[in-house]
PDB file of C-alpha atoms in Angstrom:
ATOM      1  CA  UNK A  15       5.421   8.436  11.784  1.00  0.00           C
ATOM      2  CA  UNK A  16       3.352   6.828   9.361  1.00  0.00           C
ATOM      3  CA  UNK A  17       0.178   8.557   7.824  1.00  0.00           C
ATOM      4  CA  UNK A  18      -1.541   5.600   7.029  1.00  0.00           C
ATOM      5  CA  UNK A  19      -2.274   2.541   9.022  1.00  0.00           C
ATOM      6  CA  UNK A  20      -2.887  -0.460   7.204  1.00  0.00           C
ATOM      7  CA  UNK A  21      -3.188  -2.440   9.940  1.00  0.00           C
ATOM      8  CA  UNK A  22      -6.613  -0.827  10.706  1.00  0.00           C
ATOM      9  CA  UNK A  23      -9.773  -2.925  10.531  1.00  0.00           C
ATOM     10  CA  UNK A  24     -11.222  -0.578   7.761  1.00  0.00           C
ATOM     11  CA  UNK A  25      -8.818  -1.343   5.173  1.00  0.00           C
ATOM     12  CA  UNK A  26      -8.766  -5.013   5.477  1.00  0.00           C
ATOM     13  CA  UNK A  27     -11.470  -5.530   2.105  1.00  0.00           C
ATOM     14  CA  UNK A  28      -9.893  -5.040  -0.876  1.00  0.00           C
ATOM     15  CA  UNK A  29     -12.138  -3.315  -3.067  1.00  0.00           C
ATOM     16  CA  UNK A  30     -12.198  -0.457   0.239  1.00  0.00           C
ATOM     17  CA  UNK A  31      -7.805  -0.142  -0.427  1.00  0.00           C
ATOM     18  CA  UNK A  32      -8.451  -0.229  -4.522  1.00  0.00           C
ATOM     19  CA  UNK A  33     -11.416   2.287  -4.154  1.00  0.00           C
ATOM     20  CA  UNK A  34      -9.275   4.327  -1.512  1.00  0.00           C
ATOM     21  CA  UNK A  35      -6.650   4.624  -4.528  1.00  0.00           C
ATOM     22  CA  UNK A  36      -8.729   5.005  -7.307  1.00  0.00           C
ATOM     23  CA  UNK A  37     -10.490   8.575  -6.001  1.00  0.00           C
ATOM     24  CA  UNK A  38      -7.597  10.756  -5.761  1.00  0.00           C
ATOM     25  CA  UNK A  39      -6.022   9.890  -8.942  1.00  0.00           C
ATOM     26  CA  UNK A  40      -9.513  10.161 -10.337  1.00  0.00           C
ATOM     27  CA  UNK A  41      -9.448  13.607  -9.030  1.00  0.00           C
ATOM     28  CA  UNK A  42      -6.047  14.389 -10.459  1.00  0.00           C
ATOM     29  CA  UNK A  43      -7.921  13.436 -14.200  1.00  0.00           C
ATOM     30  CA  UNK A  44     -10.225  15.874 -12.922  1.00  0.00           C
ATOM     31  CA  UNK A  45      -7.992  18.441 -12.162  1.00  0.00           C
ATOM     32  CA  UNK A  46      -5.938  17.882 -15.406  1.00  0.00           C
ATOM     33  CA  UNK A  47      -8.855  18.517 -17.448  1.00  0.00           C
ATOM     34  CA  UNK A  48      -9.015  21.912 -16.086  1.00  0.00           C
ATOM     35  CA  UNK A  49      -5.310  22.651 -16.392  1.00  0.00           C
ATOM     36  CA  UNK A  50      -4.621  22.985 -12.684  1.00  0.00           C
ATOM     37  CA  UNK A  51      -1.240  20.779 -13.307  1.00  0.00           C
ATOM     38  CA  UNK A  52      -0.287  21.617  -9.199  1.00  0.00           C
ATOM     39  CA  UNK A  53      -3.582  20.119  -7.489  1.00  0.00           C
ATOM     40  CA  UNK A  54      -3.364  17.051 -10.605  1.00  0.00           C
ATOM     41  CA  UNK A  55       0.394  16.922  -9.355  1.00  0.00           C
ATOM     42  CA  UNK A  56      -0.321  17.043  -5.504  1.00  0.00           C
ATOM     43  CA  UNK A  57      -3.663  14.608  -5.991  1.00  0.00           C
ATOM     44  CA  UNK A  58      -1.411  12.110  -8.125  1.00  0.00           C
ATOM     45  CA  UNK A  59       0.872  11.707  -5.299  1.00  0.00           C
ATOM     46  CA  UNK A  60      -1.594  11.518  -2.788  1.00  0.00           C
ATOM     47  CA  UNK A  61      -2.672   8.647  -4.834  1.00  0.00           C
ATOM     48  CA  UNK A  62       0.803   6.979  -5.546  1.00  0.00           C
ATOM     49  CA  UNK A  63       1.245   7.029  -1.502  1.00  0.00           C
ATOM     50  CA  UNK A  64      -1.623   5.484  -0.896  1.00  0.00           C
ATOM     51  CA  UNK A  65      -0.767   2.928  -3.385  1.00  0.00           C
ATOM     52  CA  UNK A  66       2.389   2.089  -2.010  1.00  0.00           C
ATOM     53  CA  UNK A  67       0.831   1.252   1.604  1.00  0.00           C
ATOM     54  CA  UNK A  68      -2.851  -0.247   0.554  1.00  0.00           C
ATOM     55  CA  UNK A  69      -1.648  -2.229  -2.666  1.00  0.00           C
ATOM     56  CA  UNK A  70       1.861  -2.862  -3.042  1.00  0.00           C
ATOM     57  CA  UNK A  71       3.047  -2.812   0.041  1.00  0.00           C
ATOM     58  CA  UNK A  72       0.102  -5.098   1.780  1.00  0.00           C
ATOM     59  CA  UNK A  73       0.746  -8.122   3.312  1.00  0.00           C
ATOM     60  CA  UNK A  74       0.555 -10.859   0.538  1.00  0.00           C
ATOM     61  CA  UNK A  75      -1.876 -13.852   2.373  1.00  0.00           C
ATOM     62  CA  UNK A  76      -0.825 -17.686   1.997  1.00  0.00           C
ATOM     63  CA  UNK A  77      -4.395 -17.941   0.817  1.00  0.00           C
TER      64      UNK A  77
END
C-alpha cells in the first residue's frame, strides 16, 4: 500500500512535487528552532518520503 500516488494528475507540475517537499522540512527548521527534536525528527521524514516518491523516484521524461 502506497501512501502517495504519483501517478495522480495533481502532482504532474514540478514546482507542485518540489513545493510539496519543501513545506515539511521547512517545518522541521521550524520545529528545530524551538527544540522539539521529535516533531523536527517526524516532519524531516515526512519530508525525506515524500522526496523519495515526488523527486527521486519520478519518472525521468525523454524530453
Amino acid at each position: 500500500m502506497r501512501l502517495i500516488d504519483p501517478s495522480h494528475p495533481f502532482f504532474q507540475p514540478a514546482w507542485r512535487r518540489y513545493l510539496l517537499v519543501a513545506a515539511p522540512f521547512a517545518w522541521a527548521f521550524v520545529e528545530l528552532q524551538f527544540d522539539n527534536t521529535i516533531w523536527a525528527y517526524l516532519f524531516a521524514g515526512i519530508g525525506g518520503y515524500l522526496a523519495w516518491n515526488l523527486i527521486f523516484a519520478w519518472p525521468k521524461s525523454d524530453e
